[in-house]
């Protein structure tokens, strides 16, 4: 089996054009869902109302203990039965976001607990309203230092986007397989897909490293 | 007016305060001294509602901190009631506890705006006056991390004063400072004590300062008051052996 440069150049634009865009869009939107929902879960988990924190705990454990692929299938095949039909891309974004939210929730929790107790005490001594203590004192200190950890989950998410193939969303790997199946020749498209993931992950890692240095400098 | 009525505070099995009774009159400057671990910080934290009493009651201006009247019954205080009582009390911490994510100005305006409902303009005017009082006008746009310990503690004092408290709790506010910065902060506190009618409850190991500014000094040991006297009496001719040995130990240390 030898490498065919002409064929590689022929399929390259298609994999980059359709595949890369879909992978990036799914990862970016999925991350936004994971970052926001994760914060909400982290806060609910701390709720003084036992039922609320209990249900949140159970939800997080449940999502974490089941495979992402099963969750994707569930959203795609089961939700329409109860009258909620979403297009494949939306389903994928929600599934990725939901799944990773249970991990980012843990990241936020650690960040919140790393804020010194003296900050809470000063806020109480100044009679600052509870909500304002969160938004002006605790989260502005907790969130910046967890940004690198959140970024790492975005990189993981990127590498899981090929699962969306199962519900017909073709990103890099999906397009590569499709292209390959047309010509019965997979080496070039699959290699290109691998290299693309490598480049994206490395670029994202560099970004996270840079964030890490900034965060360390700030503290 | 502060009053402790048979206050007991336990952490697990450890009895920190044992049926403690004392009161502080309006405008009085009362200093708490005593060995480390004797419960001084706990007293201030109870008043600031950072801890709850195990039993007994604390009154601030006649209002109980832990309970409130509902109809004819006493029920545990809710957040709204606590916020009202807490409004009158300010606290300065050993470790300053400034908000590192805010500039000096916002550290001073945040609570007056969000808690007292002052307008931004009013709050900033008040903040600038207080920065002048503590001698840090030029640091208004600095971040806490750019300030020395002494400067941070001055900002923390200004921040507490910005809430116009009737009572100020000081917990070893110079213990975390480099020695050369201590005198300045103590002078500032003396200045504030003599120029306002704020009630002070102060924990300190600075005996000269305590003697200088206090109306009354309470000597603590094992969660109980050993001796309660005016400073001249307590420092010159204490009645109790425990007070004498404690003072001797503090003097030897420096
Ligand atoms: N949150 C806590 N949990 C358990 N023990 C505590 C806690 N806070 C204080 N203590 C204990 O209570 C005692 C009195 O502490 P503290 O009031 O800080 O004393 P002081 O300020 O006089 O040094 C100490 O033995 C301390 O270990
Ligand atoms: Mg103490």
Coordinates of N, CA and C and ligand atoms in Angstrom, one line a residue, chain B residues 11 14 16 35-43 51 171-172, ligand 1:
Chain B
X11 N -16.8 23.3 69.8 CA -16.5 22.7 68.5 C -16.4 21.2 68.8
X14 N -14.8 20.0 72.1 CA -14.0 21.0 72.7 C -14.9 22.2 73.2
X16 N -15.0 25.8 73.9 CA -14.2 27.0 73.7 C -14.6 28.1 74.6
X35 N -4.0 34.1 76.3 CA -3.2 33.2 75.5 C -3.9 32.7 74.3
X36 N -3.1 32.3 73.3 CA -3.6 31.8 72.1 C -4.4 30.6 72.4
X37 N -5.6 30.5 71.7 CA -6.5 29.4 71.9 C -7.5 29.6 73.0
X38 N -7.5 30.7 73.6 CA -8.4 30.9 74.8 C -9.8 31.3 74.4
X39 N -10.0 31.5 73.1 CA -11.4 31.8 72.6 C -11.7 33.2 72.2
X40 N -10.6 34.0 72.1 CA -10.9 35.5 71.7 C -11.4 35.7 70.3
X41 N -10.8 35.0 69.4 CA -11.3 35.1 68.0 C -12.8 34.6 67.9
X42 N -13.0 33.5 68.6 CA -14.4 32.9 68.6 C -15.4 33.9 69.1
X43 N -15.1 34.7 70.1 CA -16.0 35.7 70.5 C -16.4 36.7 69.4
X51 N -20.0 32.4 63.3 CA -20.2 31.1 64.0 C -21.5 31.3 64.7
X171 N -9.5 41.9 65.1 CA -8.9 40.6 65.5 C -7.4 40.6 65.2
X172 N -6.6 40.9 66.1 CA -5.2 40.9 66.0 C -4.8 41.5 64.6
Ligands
LIG1 N1 -13.8 26.0 63.4 C1 -13.2 25.4 64.4 N2 -13.3 24.1 64.6 C2 -12.8 23.5 65.6 N3 -12.1 24.1 66.6 C3 -12.0 25.4 66.5 C4 -12.6 26.2 65.4 N4 -12.3 27.5 65.6 C5 -11.6 27.6 66.8 N5 -11.4 26.3 67.3 C6 -10.7 26.1 68.6 O1 -11.3 26.9 69.6 C7 -10.2 27.3 70.5 C8 -10.2 28.8 70.6 O2 -9.9 29.4 69.3 P1 -9.8 30.9 69.1 O3 -11.1 31.6 69.4 O4 -9.3 31.1 67.7 O5 -8.7 31.4 70.1 P2 -7.8 32.7 70.2 O6 -8.3 33.6 69.2 O7 -7.9 33.2 71.6 O8 -6.4 32.2 69.9 C9 -8.9 26.8 70.0 O9 -8.6 25.6 70.7 C10 -9.3 26.4 68.5 O10 -8.5 25.3 68.1

